[in-house]
Amino acid sequence: MSEQSAKAHPAANFIRHLIDADLAAGRHTGIRTRFPPEPNGYLHFGHAKSICLNFGLARDYGGACHLRFDDTNPEKEEQEYVDSIIDAVHWLGWEWGANLFYASNYFQQMYDCAEALIQAGLAYVDSQSAEAMRANRGTLTEAGKNSPYRDRTPAENLELFRRMKAGEFPDGAHVLRAKIDMAAPNINLRDPAIYRIRHAGHHNTGNAWCVYPMYAYAHPIEDAIERITHSICTLEFEDQRPFYDWLLDQLAELGSLQRPLPQQIEFARLNLTYVVLSKRKLIQLVEEKHVNGWDDPRLPTLVGARRRGYTPEGFRKFAEMIGVTKSDSLIDYSVFEECQRDVLNETALRRIAVLDPLKLVIDNYPEGEEEECFAPNHPQQPELGKRAVPFSRELWIERGDFVEVPPKGYFRLFPGNKVRLRYGFVVECTGCDQDAAGNVTAVHCNYFADSKSGTPGADAYKVKGNLHWISARHAYAAEVRLYDRLFKAPNPGAERDFLDDINPDSVKVIPAQLEPALKDAKPEDRFQFERHGYFVADRVDSRPGAPVFNRTVGLKDTWK
Ligand code: ATP
Ligand code: MG
């Protein structure tokens, strides 16, 4: 991705307008964004939208984008997730250089900020029970009630908070709350909890802490510490923005943080048909073994997408195409597939595969003899050259390319008809062999020795059918997985449990016959199997000299 080409047509959107205005007004001299995953699951297609947005803005404006693990919650987070997130963001094509951060490394600063708020009378230790706190919070139409502990003095609060930190109290005994306004129309401003007691080990800080910051408190501080200019998040955080601004403004006034402060901007999350993009549901699919692990090629995780053969370029193209908006929408999965096809069509080498093999015997071709035919590696890119494919007396063709009695408009093989064996010879069908049950076991034909593609005589033959084939003696017999959508409903779970919308035929494993060159495919090599679609050598199950292939996407949308 050259910076030039990306800059040439950055699609305008409301976030770019905002940034342009900020830069023009001198509010910032450059931009700094971040992608802040919580390492408690694998990234999915929705995260890819956020990643491409944040890293894409940093690239286009010559700024920086941080990869920050938002790991302030003890217990739920694991190194396995951290590693897979790093891999996935790299795979999508983005770099963060030295800008890799862990929110848990700011625990001391967050704690110091809390003490500063307490000393300024802007936070207090509340000792109400959880139920009382909930009851006193009020509703959308009713103001909340002040806690009886709200008027503790800064000195009392500081002492209690320090004892909370020292581990003197059990979980839930006290919380630290911001002191704002229990009658605020926005419930998020009714003295939100900012610290809780949690006696739990943390993957990074171990047992150093037993008080942990709440997300709504931690996140703005993380942004400010890292000098983020534009903190971009999904719409559900819109109601949190007043607290985000209140908190940072107070802390800047107190000298705990520096201006200019980051600005939160919300955009609509990605919703896609035929998939689920919720961590909870993805975890359920994996744990209940409806799929084979996080990287199952049917899952909309980025590890799954990679195994499926989807390209990072296709994800970036998709993100660019759907853009960002302020209103929720449901994007059709076929839009994503079309972006992938566009990229694969340009980049995937062509190869020949017979997925439902039937023997074709050329009775007038000498037994034991063979010769080479030449097939282009990419029809639109002749510079990629041609490769030799062996031709011999017995070939594999697709079972669907022969019928005994042709329906109207059928131009492929049937007794008496002539077709071209693509890149090879014209043959005329003479009949077929059948087993006792009447199943066709082999098709017979004769070939025309002067009809070879690329030779002077070839053009004299006019035929309508053009079939792909593989020399049986040279073929590479391999496992091919034909993946389909994991859900059969466009909006899984809309009308019943989402598990009941699972497509029972989302994968078919078949023994296929492939052209010999495919035996050397390396894991993650992508190809177009002519007439079939795009396939990738599986990065997990392939062995040297024995790749197995996954279907990424068909040549056309067959779901419409
Ligand atoms: P949870 O809230 O259950 O932790 P999450 O999907 O929000 O799940 P995070 O790790 O917090 O997980 O997400 C990291 C970033 O990805 C956040 O900034 C979030 O807004 C963004 N994100 C998550 N899902 C989507 C989506 N469907 N479309 C766009 N952005 C998303
Ligand atoms: Mg989240």
XYZ file of C-alpha atoms and ligand atoms in Angstrom:
592
model
C 0.000 0.000 0.000
C 1.886 3.093 -1.058
C 1.215 6.217 0.944
C 0.702 8.016 -2.316
C -2.119 5.843 -3.605
C -3.859 5.834 -0.246
C -3.685 9.598 -0.082
C -4.931 10.046 -3.597
C -8.560 9.184 -2.781
C -9.219 9.083 0.934
C -13.005 8.849 1.019
C -14.336 11.841 2.907
C -16.273 11.066 6.063
C -17.383 12.898 9.187
C -14.289 11.843 11.136
C -11.947 13.210 8.477
C -13.940 16.458 8.433
C -13.528 16.734 12.205
C -9.801 16.078 12.021
C -9.386 18.556 9.177
C -11.163 21.193 11.240
C -9.033 20.447 14.330
C -5.823 20.731 12.335
C -6.982 23.898 10.567
C -7.888 25.512 13.894
C -4.495 24.579 15.337
C -6.011 22.413 18.091
C -3.454 19.733 17.202
C -0.356 19.770 15.034
C -0.721 16.116 14.030
C -2.943 13.196 14.865
C -2.543 10.200 17.112
C -5.160 7.448 17.202
C -5.273 4.079 18.925
C -6.789 0.643 18.621
C -7.546 -0.520 22.183
C -8.616 -4.187 22.299
C -9.300 -5.900 25.571
C -7.242 -9.122 25.435
C -10.162 -11.349 26.393
C -10.958 -12.916 23.034
C -9.943 -13.190 19.405
C -10.420 -10.292 17.003
C -13.299 -10.460 14.535
C -14.400 -8.693 11.343
C -15.840 -5.801 13.378
C -12.460 -5.144 14.939
C -10.954 -5.117 11.451
C -13.160 -2.141 10.634
C -11.914 -0.283 13.697
C -8.281 -1.272 13.029
C -8.370 -0.122 9.391
C -10.083 3.103 10.426
C -7.600 4.036 13.142
C -4.421 2.896 11.401
C -5.701 4.234 8.078
C -6.270 7.729 9.506
C -2.806 7.738 11.081
C -1.301 6.725 7.738
C -3.234 9.270 5.698
C -2.499 12.167 8.041
C 1.115 11.195 8.664
C 0.350 10.552 12.335
C 0.663 7.516 14.577
C -1.684 4.796 15.712
C -1.056 2.962 18.968
C -1.839 -0.651 19.630
C -2.947 -0.585 23.241
C -4.053 -3.582 25.230
C -6.870 -2.395 27.395
C -6.075 -4.850 30.139
C -7.369 -3.142 33.254
C -9.734 -5.974 34.124
C -8.016 -8.736 36.128
C -8.637 -12.459 35.599
C -10.365 -12.470 32.217
C -7.311 -11.617 30.179
C -4.728 -13.963 28.771
C -1.414 -13.944 26.952
C -2.866 -16.208 24.257
C -5.219 -13.390 23.274
C -2.470 -10.759 23.366
C -0.352 -12.833 20.960
C -3.215 -13.501 18.589
C -4.217 -9.811 18.503
C -0.644 -8.755 17.664
C -0.580 -11.339 14.879
C -3.939 -10.290 13.499
C -3.162 -6.557 13.341
C 0.159 -7.291 11.641
C -1.558 -9.659 9.247
C -3.998 -6.915 8.282
C -0.948 -4.970 7.167
C -0.474 -2.396 9.930
C 2.599 -1.388 11.905
C 2.800 0.452 15.211
C 6.580 0.649 15.636
C 7.357 1.485 19.258
C 3.729 2.337 19.997
C 2.683 -0.875 21.724
C 1.166 -0.216 25.136
C -0.547 -1.947 28.020
C -3.110 0.011 29.988
C -2.144 -1.935 33.104
C 1.239 -0.170 33.016
C -0.648 3.029 33.904
C -2.195 1.659 37.109
C 0.018 3.869 39.279
C -0.808 7.004 37.277
C -4.504 6.156 37.374
C -4.272 5.691 41.104
C -2.461 9.018 41.509
C -5.178 10.717 39.464
C -7.766 9.246 41.819
C -5.960 10.647 44.853
C -5.797 14.043 43.134
C -9.559 13.940 42.560
C -10.146 12.999 46.199
C -7.986 15.836 47.444
C -9.846 18.274 45.209
C -13.181 17.065 46.599
C -14.094 15.494 43.280
C -14.232 11.870 44.422
C -15.398 10.053 47.544
C -15.437 6.588 49.026
C -18.933 5.194 49.109
C -19.740 2.370 51.496
C -23.328 1.694 50.507
C -24.233 -1.858 49.553
C -24.437 -2.577 45.833
C -28.242 -2.766 46.124
C -28.517 0.570 47.893
C -26.267 2.165 45.300
C -28.423 0.811 42.505
C -31.637 1.940 44.194
C -30.250 5.439 44.797
C -29.074 5.903 41.252
C -32.555 6.903 40.082
C -33.961 6.246 36.619
C -34.145 7.969 33.271
C -37.086 10.018 34.543
C -36.159 10.346 38.235
C -33.130 11.963 39.810
C -30.876 9.835 42.017
C -30.348 10.294 45.759
C -27.113 11.339 47.365
C -25.270 8.636 49.243
C -25.074 9.137 53.005
C -21.273 8.875 52.557
C -21.097 11.592 49.907
C -19.987 14.291 52.324
C -16.972 12.523 53.755
C -14.061 14.934 53.912
C -11.131 14.648 51.515
C -8.960 13.503 54.420
C -11.407 10.731 55.366
C -11.730 9.653 51.734
C -7.991 9.604 51.220
C -7.446 7.470 54.284
C -10.165 5.005 53.265
C -8.957 4.821 49.670
C -5.427 4.104 50.830
C -6.710 1.367 53.103
C -8.699 -0.049 50.168
C -5.472 -0.155 48.213
C -3.620 -1.720 51.142
C -6.018 -4.660 51.048
C -7.777 -3.978 54.346
C -11.276 -4.570 52.955
C -13.005 -7.402 51.148
C -14.342 -7.123 47.601
C -17.382 -4.850 47.413
C -16.935 -3.233 50.830
C -16.319 0.218 49.334
C -16.036 1.883 45.966
C -14.508 5.166 44.944
C -16.954 7.402 43.078
C -16.553 10.596 41.134
C -18.489 13.409 42.790
C -20.506 15.046 40.044
C -24.289 15.296 40.258
C -26.841 12.675 41.380
C -29.552 14.620 39.523
C -27.750 14.761 36.158
C -30.061 13.786 33.297
C -27.255 11.581 31.949
C -27.061 8.652 34.362
C -23.367 8.228 33.596
C -22.742 11.502 35.426
C -24.511 10.419 38.625
C -21.359 9.879 40.616
C -20.030 6.959 38.584
C -17.870 4.375 40.337
C -14.234 4.788 39.323
C -12.433 2.249 41.524
C -13.517 -1.055 43.004
C -11.882 -3.565 45.297
C -11.019 -6.790 43.578
C -8.695 -9.286 45.217
C -7.568 -10.921 42.015
C -4.288 -11.562 40.235
C -3.609 -9.691 37.012
C -1.743 -11.140 34.021
C 0.707 -8.227 33.958
C 0.811 -6.747 37.462
C 0.328 -9.976 39.401
C -0.833 -9.286 42.963
C 0.459 -5.705 43.133
C -3.069 -4.307 43.155
C -6.360 -5.120 44.807
C -8.141 -1.980 43.641
C -8.840 -1.744 39.919
C -10.108 1.216 37.867
C -13.456 0.998 36.098
C -13.362 1.073 32.310
C -15.085 4.467 32.003
C -12.419 5.980 34.248
C -9.398 4.138 32.916
C -9.967 4.606 29.216
C -9.886 8.423 29.022
C -6.780 8.508 31.206
C -5.052 5.948 28.976
C -5.833 8.135 25.976
C -4.555 11.276 27.665
C -1.347 9.649 28.934
C -0.560 8.508 25.397
C -1.417 11.970 24.007
C -4.070 10.525 21.722
C -5.767 13.296 19.757
C -8.822 11.464 18.415
C -10.184 8.581 20.450
C -12.472 6.736 18.077
C -14.978 4.243 19.452
C -18.349 2.701 18.660
C -21.700 4.417 19.221
C -22.566 2.695 22.483
C -20.017 4.965 24.181
C -21.779 8.154 23.139
C -23.470 8.504 26.554
C -20.074 8.148 28.212
C -18.600 11.110 26.375
C -19.720 13.730 28.961
C -17.930 11.783 31.689
C -14.880 11.305 29.445
C -14.705 15.080 28.990
C -15.491 15.906 32.623
C -12.802 13.596 33.956
C -10.026 14.744 31.633
C -10.889 18.367 32.109
C -10.745 18.074 35.908
C -7.473 16.172 35.802
C -5.948 18.724 33.441
C -7.062 21.531 35.764
C -5.431 19.685 38.661
C -2.205 19.369 36.696
C -2.395 15.544 36.593
C -2.766 15.489 32.796
C -1.623 17.704 29.982
C -3.622 19.573 27.389
C -4.550 19.358 24.551
C -6.820 16.564 25.672
C -8.078 13.752 23.461
C -11.508 13.978 21.938
C -13.848 10.992 21.813
C -15.573 10.371 18.461
C -18.180 7.658 17.966
C -19.005 5.744 14.781
C -21.423 2.927 13.933
C -20.084 -0.553 14.544
C -19.921 -3.084 11.741
C -22.873 -5.439 11.467
C -22.709 -8.101 8.766
C -25.345 -10.544 7.563
C -24.851 -14.306 8.054
C -22.297 -13.934 10.854
C -22.246 -13.128 14.552
C -19.816 -10.444 15.734
C -20.191 -10.696 19.455
C -17.383 -12.064 21.585
C -19.864 -13.878 23.778
C -21.441 -15.737 20.866
C -18.095 -16.504 19.264
C -16.852 -17.965 22.545
C -20.004 -20.080 22.753
C -19.516 -21.418 19.219
C -15.955 -22.417 20.051
C -16.549 -23.781 23.553
C -19.601 -25.819 22.584
C -17.644 -27.130 19.587
C -20.031 -25.987 16.885
C -16.803 -25.127 15.065
C -13.254 -26.465 15.338
C -11.517 -23.777 17.346
C -10.984 -20.031 17.008
C -9.351 -20.371 13.611
C -12.120 -22.428 12.063
C -12.364 -21.050 8.503
C -16.123 -20.576 8.949
C -15.776 -18.208 11.904
C -15.699 -14.428 11.365
C -12.561 -14.182 13.481
C -9.447 -12.800 11.826
C -7.562 -16.062 12.494
C -10.463 -17.891 10.848
C -10.451 -15.479 7.910
C -6.759 -16.035 7.421
C -7.175 -19.813 7.278
C -10.136 -19.374 4.991
C -7.860 -17.593 2.523
C -9.356 -14.111 2.752
C -6.768 -11.428 2.045
C -5.722 -8.490 4.234
C -6.019 -6.292 1.109
C -9.637 -7.414 0.802
C -10.337 -6.382 4.405
C -8.790 -2.960 3.836
C -10.727 -2.521 0.642
C -13.933 -3.494 2.427
C -13.275 -1.051 5.271
C -12.638 1.712 2.774
C -15.774 0.869 0.815
C -18.217 0.775 3.741
C -16.697 3.911 5.274
C -17.832 5.243 8.635
C -21.186 6.673 9.599
C -23.133 7.710 12.658
C -26.080 5.367 12.123
C -26.218 1.612 12.569
C -26.668 -0.506 9.488
C -26.410 -4.117 8.412
C -23.976 -4.750 5.575
C -24.629 -7.688 3.274
C -21.968 -10.378 3.509
C -21.784 -10.439 -0.295
C -20.248 -6.939 -0.197
C -17.367 -8.340 1.832
C -17.022 -11.329 -0.493
C -16.985 -9.083 -3.554
C -14.061 -7.101 -2.096
C -12.207 -10.357 -1.503
C -12.963 -11.589 -5.022
C -11.664 -8.346 -6.525
C -8.336 -8.790 -4.786
C -8.117 -12.525 -5.442
C -9.000 -12.123 -9.102
C -6.024 -9.835 -9.521
C -3.523 -11.735 -7.449
C -4.366 -15.451 -7.449
C -2.601 -17.686 -9.964
C -4.890 -19.930 -12.003
C -4.735 -23.662 -11.503
C -6.831 -26.640 -12.514
C -8.768 -28.784 -10.068
C -11.347 -31.486 -10.611
C -13.586 -31.578 -7.578
C -15.935 -34.385 -8.604
C -13.717 -36.622 -10.704
C -14.885 -38.876 -13.553
C -12.484 -40.747 -15.851
C -12.268 -39.680 -19.514
C -10.515 -42.208 -21.765
C -9.149 -41.011 -25.118
C -9.263 -44.291 -26.994
C -7.228 -43.151 -29.994
C -4.421 -41.621 -27.900
C -1.456 -44.016 -27.656
C -1.189 -45.787 -24.322
C 1.897 -44.845 -22.292
C 2.481 -41.682 -24.255
C 2.269 -38.159 -22.840
C 2.898 -34.572 -23.915
C 2.747 -31.070 -22.506
C 0.040 -28.488 -22.879
C 0.553 -24.891 -21.767
C -1.850 -23.034 -19.512
C -1.582 -19.333 -18.643
C -0.916 -18.571 -14.974
C -3.141 -15.513 -15.197
C -5.183 -14.715 -18.310
C -5.166 -10.941 -17.648
C -1.471 -10.871 -16.776
C 0.441 -12.610 -19.577
C 3.714 -11.510 -17.978
C 3.104 -14.173 -15.334
C 3.767 -16.750 -18.018
C 2.483 -20.218 -18.686
C 3.105 -23.561 -17.103
C 3.220 -27.029 -18.590
C 0.399 -29.416 -17.752
C 0.831 -33.048 -18.776
C -1.666 -34.616 -21.160
C -2.140 -38.377 -21.506
C -4.660 -41.029 -22.501
C -6.678 -41.017 -19.289
C -7.882 -37.781 -17.775
C -10.053 -36.642 -14.898
C -12.983 -34.427 -15.796
C -15.899 -33.145 -13.704
C -18.764 -35.583 -13.360
C -21.128 -32.734 -14.203
C -19.421 -32.227 -17.572
C -20.907 -35.414 -19.027
C -24.509 -36.555 -19.549
C -25.878 -39.373 -21.636
C -28.916 -37.423 -22.728
C -28.259 -33.675 -22.937
C -30.864 -31.169 -21.833
C -31.453 -28.248 -24.178
C -28.516 -25.860 -24.311
C -25.997 -28.365 -22.892
C -22.677 -27.924 -24.715
C -20.445 -30.221 -22.719
C -19.802 -33.952 -23.251
C -22.491 -36.308 -24.491
C -22.269 -39.049 -27.070
C -21.635 -37.543 -30.504
C -20.664 -34.065 -29.220
C -17.302 -32.349 -29.613
C -15.708 -30.157 -26.933
C -12.329 -28.590 -26.377
C -10.225 -29.829 -23.502
C -9.030 -26.406 -22.409
C -5.397 -25.668 -23.438
C -5.411 -29.138 -25.140
C -7.241 -30.958 -27.860
C -10.730 -31.176 -29.277
C -12.344 -34.538 -28.502
C -15.525 -36.221 -29.683
C -17.508 -38.266 -27.191
C -18.182 -41.863 -28.205
C -20.010 -43.255 -25.164
C -19.525 -44.327 -21.561
C -19.053 -47.316 -19.236
C -21.558 -48.028 -16.509
C -21.625 -50.235 -13.450
C -24.429 -52.681 -12.629
C -26.418 -49.892 -10.969
C -26.219 -47.734 -14.075
C -23.696 -45.223 -12.664
C -21.301 -43.846 -15.227
C -17.787 -45.083 -14.395
C -15.877 -43.733 -17.412
C -16.482 -41.658 -20.518
C -14.905 -42.500 -23.858
C -13.825 -40.214 -26.666
C -11.443 -39.786 -29.595
C -9.178 -36.809 -30.009
C -8.173 -34.835 -33.105
C -4.403 -34.763 -33.245
C -4.305 -31.523 -35.277
C -6.544 -29.561 -32.869
C -4.053 -28.751 -30.114
C -4.493 -25.267 -28.631
C -1.812 -22.888 -29.833
C -1.034 -24.861 -33.017
C -1.997 -23.594 -36.488
C -4.754 -26.185 -36.959
C -6.550 -25.410 -33.700
C -8.755 -22.625 -35.026
C -10.353 -24.858 -37.627
C -12.383 -26.516 -34.855
C -15.452 -24.634 -33.678
C -16.905 -26.073 -30.490
C -19.045 -24.561 -27.759
C -17.883 -26.567 -24.750
C -14.521 -25.876 -23.117
C -13.732 -28.271 -20.254
C -10.986 -28.429 -17.701
C -9.197 -31.725 -17.103
C -6.205 -33.297 -15.396
C -4.048 -36.194 -16.548
C -5.048 -39.063 -14.245
C -1.546 -40.523 -14.117
C -0.028 -37.191 -13.062
C -2.796 -35.856 -10.851
C -2.296 -34.915 -7.222
C -5.107 -36.415 -5.127
C -5.821 -34.025 -2.265
C -8.333 -33.122 0.380
C -10.355 -30.036 -0.445
C -12.738 -28.356 2.001
C -15.694 -26.565 0.494
C -16.773 -23.973 3.034
C -20.101 -22.298 3.029
C -21.749 -19.823 5.376
C -21.904 -20.902 9.004
C -25.419 -19.488 9.407
C -28.329 -19.924 7.068
C -30.240 -16.893 8.371
C -29.176 -13.369 7.374
C -29.551 -12.179 10.944
C -28.686 -15.179 13.131
C -30.678 -15.238 16.330
C -33.219 -12.647 15.197
C -36.106 -15.083 15.343
C -34.821 -17.870 17.586
C -31.685 -18.984 19.370
C -28.758 -18.146 17.103
C -27.522 -21.730 17.374
C -30.689 -22.917 15.626
C -29.725 -20.798 12.626
C -26.490 -22.733 12.089
C -26.185 -24.048 8.542
C -25.825 -27.847 8.865
C -23.952 -28.000 5.531
C -21.341 -25.334 6.136
C -18.439 -27.594 5.191
C -17.987 -30.475 2.784
C -14.671 -32.339 2.694
C -13.998 -33.955 -0.661
C -11.245 -35.999 -2.279
C -10.292 -33.979 -5.357
C -7.858 -34.420 -8.238
C -5.549 -31.453 -8.726
C -2.996 -30.524 -11.351
C 0.484 -31.714 -10.345
C 1.896 -28.188 -9.840
C -0.399 -27.786 -6.818
C 1.530 -30.433 -4.910
C 4.226 -27.812 -4.317
C 1.857 -25.181 -2.938
C 3.066 -23.647 0.308
C 0.719 -22.949 3.226
C -1.331 -19.824 2.474
C -0.622 -19.847 -1.280
C -3.822 -18.730 -2.968
C -5.150 -19.876 -6.320
C -8.127 -19.606 -8.540
C -9.230 -23.122 -9.422
C -10.634 -22.478 -12.882
C -14.418 -22.583 -13.031
C -14.618 -23.250 -9.262
C -13.487 -20.257 -7.240
C -10.631 -19.164 -5.005
C -8.775 -21.611 -2.792
C -5.935 -21.456 -0.305
C -3.476 -24.068 0.911
C -4.499 -24.543 4.542
C -1.882 -23.080 6.884
C -2.522 -25.633 9.625
C -3.160 -29.004 8.001
C -0.886 -28.784 4.942
C 2.351 -30.816 4.981
C 5.353 -30.244 2.707
C 4.469 -31.841 -0.616
C 0.961 -32.561 0.654
C -1.089 -29.399 0.841
C -4.824 -29.489 1.525
C -7.026 -26.704 0.234
C -9.839 -24.547 1.582
C -12.362 -22.828 -0.611
C -12.256 -19.130 0.212
C -15.093 -17.923 -1.998
C -16.781 -19.012 -5.210
C -16.370 -17.166 -8.497
C -19.813 -15.652 -8.269
C -22.307 -14.898 -5.549
C -24.601 -17.930 -5.463
C -26.622 -16.720 -2.474
C -28.596 -14.023 -4.215
P -16.496 -6.421 24.549
O -17.197 -5.103 24.674
O -17.358 -7.622 24.770
O -15.200 -6.455 25.278
P -15.560 -5.606 21.989
O -15.831 -6.271 20.705
O -15.994 -4.211 22.212
O -16.141 -6.592 23.027
P -12.850 -4.708 22.500
O -11.635 -5.523 22.626
O -13.208 -3.802 23.598
O -14.013 -5.751 22.261
O -12.825 -3.913 21.124
C -11.721 -3.181 20.674
C -12.167 -2.098 19.740
O -12.859 -2.658 18.615
C -13.111 -1.132 20.406
O -12.664 0.178 20.136
C -14.438 -1.411 19.772
O -15.212 -0.255 19.673
C -14.051 -1.941 18.389
N -15.096 -2.830 17.861
C -15.589 -3.934 18.444
N -16.576 -4.479 17.700
C -16.715 -3.701 16.607
C -17.572 -3.711 15.453
N -18.490 -4.662 15.269
N -17.415 -2.739 14.520
C -16.481 -1.794 14.691
N -15.652 -1.707 15.744
C -15.759 -2.642 16.700
Mg -15.379 -3.224 24.240
